[in-house]
């Protein structure tokens, strides 16, 4: 039995007629960029999250750059972010001329270790980026209280966590702004690149909108230099078809995670943990296994696709070698990177597929353990 890591086709087929009609409508109206489809999605996504404003843009990386500028991060400022995240989080900081400063992650939940944030704060620190990695909210209460104490801005990189909740409130509504990616394989994915910035501040929203559209305040009146980062009408129409289904897809992911939990409970593998005050949305179901590379290759031979998020934590990545970091600077991020394994996870995954993944995984783990004896 083949088990792909994600299956975008399954979701497309489940709503094919609606997608096809929505895309045809955009084309017949030649509403290619921005326009009523983008505006419609902005309104419904803001409503879904419980925030006042949503600014649609071209992708989740642009969204971070635009949001950082909109909340006042300037060249030379330092921005704190977790050592384990996708490079886009750090790249966005560098691309606006600010400096990414990594903070180690917490060993159980994989998010930024809030106990290690304050030691990284300097007079140049301007903001903290909370990444809700794998679909699990970062510890927002602690992050917000540290930010108030030190007068810092907070940005939530929510690219992996659409619809996740922290203490009953949807993520994206805690920080000064939050960003989303709608890259096709995210929990809410478009048919190409797309992203959004959300905020409760009308001032921040207005600034983000200005930056994302060439600083154009009115036709041919550019009040600042901005950039081109707008959402396509086709992507907005696709996302509007999908949004009403997001909750049921998230529930399906959670149900799949429960099946994994139960089938893997009797092993020594470290499983994802959901704190009682959070709703994990399982963008990724990440376990820790000894001999990860061997186990991963065995699963691959059996037709089971897995991933690693991420095999090299950012401080140790070539792109950041100029920072001169050592493993002891980020012991948790360093020690987990050889063990983490992301198992197949998507709403349409079947119980039968999960059972097959788990039994193959258990066999691979015991084989590698026997080989090491
Ligand atoms: C996917 C992702 C991004 C970037 O989003 P794009 O739409 O691909 O630019 C940023 N941060 C995190 C944590 C992501 O997973």
mmCIF file of C-alpha atoms and ligand atoms in Angstrom:
data_model
loop_
_atom_site.group_PDB
_atom_site.id
_atom_site.type_symbol
_atom_site.label_atom_id
_atom_site.label_comp_id
_atom_site.label_asym_id
_atom_site.label_seq_id
_atom_site.Cartn_x
_atom_site.Cartn_y
_atom_site.Cartn_z
ATOM 1 C CA UNK A 1 0.000 0.000 0.000
ATOM 2 C CA UNK A 2 1.393 3.388 -1.031
ATOM 3 C CA UNK A 3 0.904 6.246 1.407
ATOM 4 C CA UNK A 4 1.820 9.685 0.087
ATOM 5 C CA UNK A 5 2.974 12.382 2.508
ATOM 6 C CA UNK A 6 0.164 14.681 1.323
ATOM 7 C CA UNK A 7 -2.565 14.120 -1.262
ATOM 8 C CA UNK A 8 -3.680 17.400 -2.833
ATOM 9 C CA UNK A 9 -5.643 15.571 -5.518
ATOM 10 C CA UNK A 10 -8.044 14.008 -3.007
ATOM 11 C CA UNK A 11 -9.169 17.412 -1.750
ATOM 12 C CA UNK A 12 -9.429 18.806 -5.285
ATOM 13 C CA UNK A 13 -11.632 15.923 -6.395
ATOM 14 C CA UNK A 14 -13.868 16.202 -3.338
ATOM 15 C CA UNK A 15 -14.979 19.713 -4.434
ATOM 16 C CA UNK A 16 -14.030 19.631 -8.106
ATOM 17 C CA UNK A 17 -17.250 21.125 -9.514
ATOM 18 C CA UNK A 18 -17.138 24.063 -7.101
ATOM 19 C CA UNK A 19 -13.468 24.781 -7.827
ATOM 20 C CA UNK A 20 -13.920 24.535 -11.560
ATOM 21 C CA UNK A 21 -16.942 26.862 -11.490
ATOM 22 C CA UNK A 22 -15.192 29.372 -9.211
ATOM 23 C CA UNK A 23 -12.075 29.518 -11.398
ATOM 24 C CA UNK A 24 -14.170 29.815 -14.590
ATOM 25 C CA UNK A 25 -16.068 32.723 -13.032
ATOM 26 C CA UNK A 26 -12.853 34.612 -12.219
ATOM 27 C CA UNK A 27 -11.616 34.093 -15.760
ATOM 28 C CA UNK A 28 -14.868 35.206 -17.355
ATOM 29 C CA UNK A 29 -14.757 38.367 -15.253
ATOM 30 C CA UNK A 30 -10.994 38.775 -15.929
ATOM 31 C CA UNK A 31 -10.708 39.537 -12.203
ATOM 32 C CA UNK A 32 -7.119 38.337 -12.219
ATOM 33 C CA UNK A 33 -5.517 40.342 -9.435
ATOM 34 C CA UNK A 34 -7.090 41.710 -6.274
ATOM 35 C CA UNK A 35 -10.649 42.798 -6.935
ATOM 36 C CA UNK A 36 -13.843 41.398 -5.486
ATOM 37 C CA UNK A 37 -12.575 37.848 -5.030
ATOM 38 C CA UNK A 38 -9.602 38.919 -2.910
ATOM 39 C CA UNK A 39 -11.781 41.362 -0.959
ATOM 40 C CA UNK A 40 -14.391 38.658 -0.353
ATOM 41 C CA UNK A 41 -11.806 36.229 0.971
ATOM 42 C CA UNK A 42 -10.264 38.907 3.197
ATOM 43 C CA UNK A 43 -13.646 39.528 4.832
ATOM 44 C CA UNK A 44 -14.477 35.886 5.424
ATOM 45 C CA UNK A 45 -10.998 34.929 6.662
ATOM 46 C CA UNK A 46 -10.941 37.853 9.135
ATOM 47 C CA UNK A 47 -14.375 36.790 10.348
ATOM 48 C CA UNK A 48 -13.270 33.164 10.710
ATOM 49 C CA UNK A 49 -10.286 34.206 12.842
ATOM 50 C CA UNK A 50 -12.116 36.851 14.846
ATOM 51 C CA UNK A 51 -9.805 39.705 13.791
ATOM 52 C CA UNK A 52 -10.771 43.073 12.348
ATOM 53 C CA UNK A 53 -8.579 43.148 9.266
ATOM 54 C CA UNK A 54 -7.114 40.821 6.680
ATOM 55 C CA UNK A 55 -4.803 41.983 3.891
ATOM 56 C CA UNK A 56 -4.374 39.383 1.157
ATOM 57 C CA UNK A 57 -0.933 39.163 -0.447
ATOM 58 C CA UNK A 58 1.143 36.997 -2.757
ATOM 59 C CA UNK A 59 2.615 34.420 -0.330
ATOM 60 C CA UNK A 60 3.394 33.715 3.302
ATOM 61 C CA UNK A 61 6.982 34.938 3.126
ATOM 62 C CA UNK A 62 5.973 38.320 1.716
ATOM 63 C CA UNK A 63 3.313 38.441 4.416
ATOM 64 C CA UNK A 64 6.000 38.235 7.130
ATOM 65 C CA UNK A 65 8.160 40.938 5.501
ATOM 66 C CA UNK A 66 5.190 43.262 5.012
ATOM 67 C CA UNK A 67 3.841 42.642 8.521
ATOM 68 C CA UNK A 68 7.237 43.270 10.145
ATOM 69 C CA UNK A 69 7.457 46.610 8.351
ATOM 70 C CA UNK A 70 3.842 47.434 9.143
ATOM 71 C CA UNK A 71 4.394 46.928 12.889
ATOM 72 C CA UNK A 72 7.463 49.161 12.771
ATOM 73 C CA UNK A 73 10.500 46.875 12.495
ATOM 74 C CA UNK A 74 13.323 48.800 10.828
ATOM 75 C CA UNK A 75 16.746 48.025 9.348
ATOM 76 C CA UNK A 76 19.223 47.273 12.144
ATOM 77 C CA UNK A 77 16.558 46.061 14.584
ATOM 78 C CA UNK A 78 16.890 42.615 16.117
ATOM 79 C CA UNK A 79 13.997 40.188 15.850
ATOM 80 C CA UNK A 80 13.751 37.050 18.021
ATOM 81 C CA UNK A 81 12.498 33.829 16.485
ATOM 82 C CA UNK A 82 12.645 30.086 17.206
ATOM 83 C CA UNK A 83 15.678 28.050 16.095
ATOM 84 C CA UNK A 84 13.426 25.454 14.485
ATOM 85 C CA UNK A 85 11.148 26.883 11.810
ATOM 86 C CA UNK A 86 11.015 27.116 8.031
ATOM 87 C CA UNK A 87 13.705 29.470 6.686
ATOM 88 C CA UNK A 88 11.046 31.949 5.490
ATOM 89 C CA UNK A 89 10.590 33.205 9.071
ATOM 90 C CA UNK A 90 14.252 34.226 9.344
ATOM 91 C CA UNK A 91 14.658 35.219 5.704
ATOM 92 C CA UNK A 92 11.855 37.767 5.981
ATOM 93 C CA UNK A 93 13.678 39.423 8.895
ATOM 94 C CA UNK A 94 16.954 39.669 6.952
ATOM 95 C CA UNK A 95 15.226 40.795 3.773
ATOM 96 C CA UNK A 96 13.923 43.946 5.450
ATOM 97 C CA UNK A 97 17.402 44.714 6.810
ATOM 98 C CA UNK A 98 16.763 43.542 10.369
ATOM 99 C CA UNK A 99 18.733 40.826 12.169
ATOM 100 C CA UNK A 100 17.289 37.406 13.017
ATOM 101 C CA UNK A 101 18.225 36.306 16.541
ATOM 102 C CA UNK A 102 17.466 32.657 17.253
ATOM 103 C CA UNK A 103 16.026 31.308 20.505
ATOM 104 C CA UNK A 104 16.137 27.587 21.350
ATOM 105 C CA UNK A 105 12.941 25.563 21.251
ATOM 106 C CA UNK A 106 11.113 23.769 24.027
ATOM 107 C CA UNK A 107 11.657 19.956 23.920
ATOM 108 C CA UNK A 108 8.074 18.687 24.213
ATOM 109 C CA UNK A 109 6.120 21.106 22.028
ATOM 110 C CA UNK A 110 8.808 22.180 19.502
ATOM 111 C CA UNK A 111 7.891 25.879 19.794
ATOM 112 C CA UNK A 112 10.052 28.756 21.047
ATOM 113 C CA UNK A 113 11.205 28.196 24.650
ATOM 114 C CA UNK A 114 9.714 31.176 26.456
ATOM 115 C CA UNK A 115 12.156 30.660 29.356
ATOM 116 C CA UNK A 116 15.025 31.454 26.962
ATOM 117 C CA UNK A 117 13.607 34.578 25.310
ATOM 118 C CA UNK A 118 14.652 37.231 27.823
ATOM 119 C CA UNK A 119 18.350 36.323 27.783
ATOM 120 C CA UNK A 120 18.383 37.193 24.052
ATOM 121 C CA UNK A 121 16.854 40.645 24.462
ATOM 122 C CA UNK A 122 19.209 43.594 23.832
ATOM 123 C CA UNK A 123 18.575 47.334 23.435
ATOM 124 C CA UNK A 124 18.213 46.647 19.694
ATOM 125 C CA UNK A 125 15.475 44.020 20.045
ATOM 126 C CA UNK A 126 12.273 45.209 18.429
ATOM 127 C CA UNK A 127 10.026 42.182 18.024
ATOM 128 C CA UNK A 128 9.389 38.507 18.728
ATOM 129 C CA UNK A 129 8.075 36.190 16.034
ATOM 130 C CA UNK A 130 5.980 33.426 17.571
ATOM 131 C CA UNK A 131 5.782 30.517 15.129
ATOM 132 C CA UNK A 132 2.933 28.054 15.709
ATOM 133 C CA UNK A 133 4.996 25.170 14.418
ATOM 134 C CA UNK A 134 3.421 21.973 13.089
ATOM 135 C CA UNK A 135 -0.031 23.468 13.860
ATOM 136 C CA UNK A 136 0.448 23.840 17.628
ATOM 137 C CA UNK A 137 0.100 27.347 19.146
ATOM 138 C CA UNK A 138 3.186 28.844 20.775
ATOM 139 C CA UNK A 139 2.769 29.829 24.457
ATOM 140 C CA UNK A 140 1.154 33.186 23.709
ATOM 141 C CA UNK A 141 0.416 34.316 27.283
ATOM 142 C CA UNK A 142 4.096 34.168 28.207
ATOM 143 C CA UNK A 143 5.210 35.704 24.912
ATOM 144 C CA UNK A 144 2.772 38.598 25.248
ATOM 145 C CA UNK A 145 3.770 39.250 28.864
ATOM 146 C CA UNK A 146 7.495 39.300 27.956
ATOM 147 C CA UNK A 147 6.727 41.658 25.065
ATOM 148 C CA UNK A 148 4.843 44.063 27.359
ATOM 149 C CA UNK A 149 7.623 44.029 29.932
ATOM 150 C CA UNK A 150 10.278 44.883 27.312
ATOM 151 C CA UNK A 151 8.119 46.982 24.987
ATOM 152 C CA UNK A 152 8.448 44.623 22.017
ATOM 153 C CA UNK A 153 6.124 43.906 19.114
ATOM 154 C CA UNK A 154 4.772 40.398 18.538
ATOM 155 C CA UNK A 155 4.189 38.810 15.145
ATOM 156 C CA UNK A 156 2.564 35.377 14.851
ATOM 157 C CA UNK A 157 3.872 33.319 11.929
ATOM 158 C CA UNK A 158 0.742 31.220 11.538
ATOM 159 C CA UNK A 159 1.646 29.579 8.219
ATOM 160 C CA UNK A 160 1.193 26.097 9.698
ATOM 161 C CA UNK A 161 -1.686 26.720 12.065
ATOM 162 C CA UNK A 162 -4.872 28.092 10.437
ATOM 163 C CA UNK A 163 -7.684 27.515 12.930
ATOM 164 C CA UNK A 164 -5.517 26.397 15.870
ATOM 165 C CA UNK A 165 -6.667 27.801 19.197
ATOM 166 C CA UNK A 166 -4.891 28.870 22.374
ATOM 167 C CA UNK A 167 -7.036 29.089 25.523
ATOM 168 C CA UNK A 168 -10.138 28.999 23.342
ATOM 169 C CA UNK A 169 -9.080 31.858 21.050
ATOM 170 C CA UNK A 170 -7.923 31.398 17.457
ATOM 171 C CA UNK A 171 -4.250 32.065 16.814
ATOM 172 C CA UNK A 172 -3.665 35.118 14.655
ATOM 173 C CA UNK A 173 -5.496 37.349 17.109
ATOM 174 C CA UNK A 174 -2.863 37.539 19.875
ATOM 175 C CA UNK A 175 0.041 39.505 18.414
ATOM 176 C CA UNK A 176 0.311 42.974 16.888
ATOM 177 C CA UNK A 177 -0.131 41.162 13.574
ATOM 178 C CA UNK A 178 -0.143 37.610 12.260
ATOM 179 C CA UNK A 179 0.720 36.112 8.905
ATOM 180 C CA UNK A 180 -0.604 33.127 6.992
ATOM 181 C CA UNK A 181 0.600 31.139 4.011
ATOM 182 C CA UNK A 182 -1.811 29.428 1.634
ATOM 183 C CA UNK A 183 0.889 27.415 -0.115
ATOM 184 C CA UNK A 184 -0.951 24.398 -1.607
ATOM 185 C CA UNK A 185 0.103 21.893 1.064
ATOM 186 C CA UNK A 186 -0.724 24.072 4.095
ATOM 187 C CA UNK A 187 -3.875 23.268 6.076
ATOM 188 C CA UNK A 188 -5.702 25.887 3.996
ATOM 189 C CA UNK A 189 -4.000 25.823 0.614
ATOM 190 C CA UNK A 190 -4.551 27.670 -2.663
ATOM 191 C CA UNK A 191 -3.803 26.393 -6.180
ATOM 192 C CA UNK A 192 -0.569 28.374 -6.257
ATOM 193 C CA UNK A 193 1.129 30.870 -3.951
ATOM 194 C CA UNK A 194 -0.929 33.111 -1.685
ATOM 195 C CA UNK A 195 -0.660 34.671 1.766
ATOM 196 C CA UNK A 196 -2.276 37.100 4.176
ATOM 197 C CA UNK A 197 -1.568 39.491 7.021
ATOM 198 C CA UNK A 198 -4.190 39.848 9.749
ATOM 199 C CA UNK A 199 -4.401 42.332 12.594
ATOM 200 C CA UNK A 200 -6.845 43.988 14.938
ATOM 201 C CA UNK A 201 -5.184 47.391 14.350
ATOM 202 C CA UNK A 202 -6.655 49.446 11.517
ATOM 203 C CA UNK A 203 -3.408 51.443 11.352
ATOM 204 C CA UNK A 204 -1.283 48.309 10.878
ATOM 205 C CA UNK A 205 -3.726 46.967 8.288
ATOM 206 C CA UNK A 206 -3.634 50.213 6.328
ATOM 207 C CA UNK A 207 0.181 50.229 6.368
ATOM 208 C CA UNK A 208 0.346 46.602 5.247
ATOM 209 C CA UNK A 209 -2.079 47.276 2.412
ATOM 210 C CA UNK A 210 -0.054 50.271 1.300
ATOM 211 C CA UNK A 211 3.247 48.344 1.312
ATOM 212 C CA UNK A 212 1.748 45.362 -0.548
ATOM 213 C CA UNK A 213 0.542 47.556 -3.408
ATOM 214 C CA UNK A 214 3.460 49.828 -4.336
ATOM 215 C CA UNK A 215 2.765 52.329 -1.570
ATOM 216 C CA UNK A 216 -0.192 53.473 -3.619
ATOM 217 C CA UNK A 217 -2.660 55.379 -1.440
ATOM 218 C CA UNK A 218 -4.824 56.373 -4.397
ATOM 219 C CA UNK A 219 -4.499 55.890 -8.155
ATOM 220 C CA UNK A 220 -1.008 57.110 -9.132
ATOM 221 C CA UNK A 221 -0.398 58.577 -5.687
ATOM 222 C CA UNK A 222 2.444 56.686 -4.011
ATOM 223 C CA UNK A 223 3.002 57.924 -0.476
ATOM 224 C CA UNK A 224 5.872 55.500 0.238
ATOM 225 C CA UNK A 225 7.893 52.949 -1.695
ATOM 226 C CA UNK A 226 6.209 49.611 -1.357
ATOM 227 C CA UNK A 227 6.320 46.445 -3.408
ATOM 228 C CA UNK A 228 4.157 44.199 -5.527
ATOM 229 C CA UNK A 229 2.561 41.518 -3.387
ATOM 230 C CA UNK A 230 -1.097 40.963 -4.246
ATOM 231 C CA UNK A 231 -3.333 37.905 -4.201
ATOM 232 C CA UNK A 232 -4.567 36.528 -7.532
ATOM 233 C CA UNK A 233 -8.327 36.408 -8.053
ATOM 234 C CA UNK A 234 -8.115 32.701 -8.863
ATOM 235 C CA UNK A 235 -6.335 31.936 -5.582
ATOM 236 C CA UNK A 236 -8.854 34.020 -3.640
ATOM 237 C CA UNK A 237 -11.781 32.243 -5.300
ATOM 238 C CA UNK A 238 -10.261 28.816 -4.542
ATOM 239 C CA UNK A 239 -9.644 29.794 -0.917
ATOM 240 C CA UNK A 240 -13.223 31.041 -0.596
ATOM 241 C CA UNK A 241 -14.490 27.647 -1.772
ATOM 242 C CA UNK A 242 -12.246 25.926 0.776
ATOM 243 C CA UNK A 243 -12.711 28.105 3.870
ATOM 244 C CA UNK A 244 -16.200 26.766 4.797
ATOM 245 C CA UNK A 245 -14.671 23.258 4.883
ATOM 246 C CA UNK A 246 -11.599 24.130 6.931
ATOM 247 C CA UNK A 247 -13.089 23.196 10.306
ATOM 248 C CA UNK A 248 -14.131 19.733 9.122
ATOM 249 C CA UNK A 249 -10.701 19.186 7.554
ATOM 250 C CA UNK A 250 -9.000 20.225 10.802
ATOM 251 C CA UNK A 251 -11.247 17.836 12.740
ATOM 252 C CA UNK A 252 -10.313 15.064 10.301
ATOM 253 C CA UNK A 253 -6.607 15.800 10.878
ATOM 254 C CA UNK A 254 -7.179 15.689 14.640
ATOM 255 C CA UNK A 255 -9.026 12.382 14.343
ATOM 256 C CA UNK A 256 -6.133 10.993 12.286
ATOM 257 C CA UNK A 257 -3.661 12.208 14.903
ATOM 258 C CA UNK A 258 -5.686 10.335 17.568
ATOM 259 C CA UNK A 259 -5.423 7.117 15.564
ATOM 260 C CA UNK A 260 -1.650 7.586 15.283
ATOM 261 C CA UNK A 261 -1.479 8.337 19.039
ATOM 262 C CA UNK A 262 -3.314 5.156 19.900
ATOM 263 C CA UNK A 263 -1.397 2.900 17.546
ATOM 264 C CA UNK A 264 1.986 4.266 18.629
ATOM 265 C CA UNK A 265 1.269 4.624 22.339
ATOM 266 C CA UNK A 266 2.946 1.315 23.205
ATOM 267 C CA UNK A 267 6.278 2.307 21.612
ATOM 268 C CA UNK A 268 9.257 4.301 22.855
ATOM 269 C CA UNK A 269 8.749 6.871 20.115
ATOM 270 C CA UNK A 270 8.188 10.402 21.274
ATOM 271 C CA UNK A 271 4.735 11.464 20.061
ATOM 272 C CA UNK A 272 3.256 14.953 19.616
ATOM 273 C CA UNK A 273 1.751 16.389 22.797
ATOM 274 C CA UNK A 274 -1.273 18.655 22.845
ATOM 275 C CA UNK A 275 -1.495 20.847 25.951
ATOM 276 C CA UNK A 276 -5.021 20.923 27.397
ATOM 277 C CA UNK A 277 -5.364 24.664 26.676
ATOM 278 C CA UNK A 278 -4.530 24.370 22.972
ATOM 279 C CA UNK A 279 -6.128 22.939 19.863
ATOM 280 C CA UNK A 280 -3.402 21.372 17.729
ATOM 281 C CA UNK A 281 -4.252 21.382 14.014
ATOM 282 C CA UNK A 282 -1.623 18.820 12.999
ATOM 283 C CA UNK A 283 -0.262 20.457 9.890
ATOM 284 C CA UNK A 284 2.451 17.912 10.621
ATOM 285 C CA UNK A 285 2.426 14.820 12.827
ATOM 286 C CA UNK A 286 6.003 14.689 14.058
ATOM 287 C CA UNK A 287 7.491 11.802 16.046
ATOM 288 C CA UNK A 288 11.038 11.257 17.266
ATOM 289 C CA UNK A 289 12.726 7.999 16.363
ATOM 290 C CA UNK A 290 16.212 6.685 17.020
ATOM 291 C CA UNK A 291 18.139 6.003 13.792
ATOM 292 C CA UNK A 292 15.801 8.302 11.911
ATOM 293 C CA UNK A 293 17.541 8.148 8.525
ATOM 294 C CA UNK A 294 17.533 4.337 8.496
ATOM 295 C CA UNK A 295 13.897 4.158 9.591
ATOM 296 C CA UNK A 296 12.874 6.803 7.075
ATOM 297 C CA UNK A 297 14.596 4.910 4.241
ATOM 298 C CA UNK A 298 12.826 1.674 5.288
ATOM 299 C CA UNK A 299 9.452 3.449 5.185
ATOM 300 C CA UNK A 300 10.327 4.841 1.767
ATOM 301 C CA UNK A 301 11.112 1.349 0.464
ATOM 302 C CA UNK A 302 7.667 0.262 1.669
ATOM 303 C CA UNK A 303 6.001 3.084 -0.302
ATOM 304 C CA UNK A 304 5.406 5.370 2.679
ATOM 305 C CA UNK A 305 6.460 8.976 2.120
ATOM 306 C CA UNK A 306 7.640 10.913 5.155
ATOM 307 C CA UNK A 307 9.314 14.268 5.739
ATOM 308 C CA UNK A 308 11.709 15.981 8.131
ATOM 309 C CA UNK A 309 10.810 19.418 9.466
ATOM 310 C CA UNK A 310 13.547 20.383 9.568
ATOM 311 C CA UNK A 311 16.664 18.247 9.109
ATOM 312 C CA UNK A 312 18.979 21.179 9.887
ATOM 313 C CA UNK A 313 17.810 23.759 12.412
ATOM 314 C CA UNK A 314 18.321 27.292 11.097
ATOM 315 C CA UNK A 315 21.268 28.370 13.293
ATOM 316 C CA UNK A 316 23.258 25.461 11.813
ATOM 317 C CA UNK A 317 22.153 26.062 8.238
ATOM 318 C CA UNK A 318 24.779 27.183 5.723
ATOM 319 C CA UNK A 319 22.876 30.418 5.093
ATOM 320 C CA UNK A 320 23.478 31.401 8.747
ATOM 321 C CA UNK A 321 27.039 30.128 9.121
ATOM 322 C CA UNK A 322 28.190 33.769 9.396
ATOM 323 C CA UNK A 323 26.486 33.876 12.802
ATOM 324 C CA UNK A 324 28.994 31.277 14.007
ATOM 325 C CA UNK A 325 26.573 29.227 16.086
ATOM 326 C CA UNK A 326 27.561 25.996 17.832
ATOM 327 C CA UNK A 327 25.366 23.042 18.837
ATOM 328 C CA UNK A 328 25.640 24.083 22.497
ATOM 329 C CA UNK A 329 23.992 27.432 21.663
ATOM 330 C CA UNK A 330 20.726 25.617 20.839
ATOM 331 C CA UNK A 331 20.976 22.200 22.508
ATOM 332 C CA UNK A 332 17.317 21.250 22.104
ATOM 333 C CA UNK A 333 16.998 22.264 18.454
ATOM 334 C CA UNK A 334 20.301 20.529 17.773
ATOM 335 C CA UNK A 335 19.536 17.256 19.533
ATOM 336 C CA UNK A 336 16.096 16.759 17.960
ATOM 337 C CA UNK A 337 17.080 17.420 14.354
ATOM 338 C CA UNK A 338 18.462 13.919 13.833
ATOM 339 C CA UNK A 339 15.386 12.262 15.359
ATOM 340 C CA UNK A 340 12.296 14.069 14.076
ATOM 341 C CA UNK A 341 10.189 12.358 11.460
ATOM 342 C CA UNK A 342 6.976 13.756 9.949
ATOM 343 C CA UNK A 343 4.477 11.001 9.151
ATOM 344 C CA UNK A 344 1.859 11.248 6.374
ATOM 345 C CA UNK A 345 -0.900 13.637 7.497
ATOM 346 C CA UNK A 346 -3.880 15.118 5.686
ATOM 347 C CA UNK A 347 -7.636 15.180 6.174
ATOM 348 C CA UNK A 348 -8.351 12.471 3.593
ATOM 349 C CA UNK A 349 -5.843 9.965 5.030
ATOM 350 C CA UNK A 350 -7.688 6.722 5.899
ATOM 351 C CA UNK A 351 -7.499 4.674 9.094
ATOM 352 C CA UNK A 352 -6.247 1.772 6.983
ATOM 353 C CA UNK A 353 -3.369 3.880 5.657
ATOM 354 C CA UNK A 354 -2.471 5.028 9.178
ATOM 355 C CA UNK A 355 -2.485 1.424 10.428
ATOM 356 C CA UNK A 356 -0.150 0.488 7.594
ATOM 357 C CA UNK A 357 2.203 3.399 8.385
ATOM 358 C CA UNK A 358 2.278 2.473 12.085
ATOM 359 C CA UNK A 359 2.895 -1.237 11.625
ATOM 360 C CA UNK A 360 5.637 -0.558 9.057
ATOM 361 C CA UNK A 361 7.173 2.083 11.321
ATOM 362 C CA UNK A 362 7.185 -0.262 14.331
ATOM 363 C CA UNK A 363 8.857 -2.987 12.281
ATOM 364 C CA UNK A 364 11.482 -0.561 10.950
ATOM 365 C CA UNK A 365 12.229 0.723 14.443
ATOM 366 C CA UNK A 366 12.661 -2.751 15.947
ATOM 367 C CA UNK A 367 14.821 -3.874 13.014
ATOM 368 C CA UNK A 368 17.139 -0.912 13.448
ATOM 369 C CA UNK A 369 17.246 -1.482 17.224
ATOM 370 C CA UNK A 370 18.184 -5.161 16.672
ATOM 371 C CA UNK A 371 20.881 -4.139 14.193
ATOM 372 C CA UNK A 372 22.404 -1.849 16.809
ATOM 373 C CA UNK A 373 22.589 -4.502 19.537
HETATM 374 C C1 LIG B 1 5.255 27.830 4.593
HETATM 375 C C2 LIG B 1 5.801 28.683 5.653
HETATM 376 C C3 LIG B 1 6.150 30.026 5.412
HETATM 377 C C4 LIG B 1 6.213 30.631 4.053
HETATM 378 O O1 LIG B 1 5.066 30.623 3.317
HETATM 379 P P1 LIG B 1 5.128 30.739 1.709
HETATM 380 O O2 LIG B 1 3.695 30.975 1.356
HETATM 381 O O3 LIG B 1 5.635 29.450 1.193
HETATM 382 O O4 LIG B 1 5.995 31.878 1.359
HETATM 383 C C5 LIG B 1 6.561 30.790 6.492
HETATM 384 N N1 LIG B 1 6.667 30.281 7.718
HETATM 385 C C6 LIG B 1 6.379 28.996 7.987
HETATM 386 C C7 LIG B 1 6.513 28.486 9.388
HETATM 387 C C8 LIG B 1 5.947 28.143 6.960
HETATM 388 O O5 LIG B 1 5.680 26.861 7.240
#
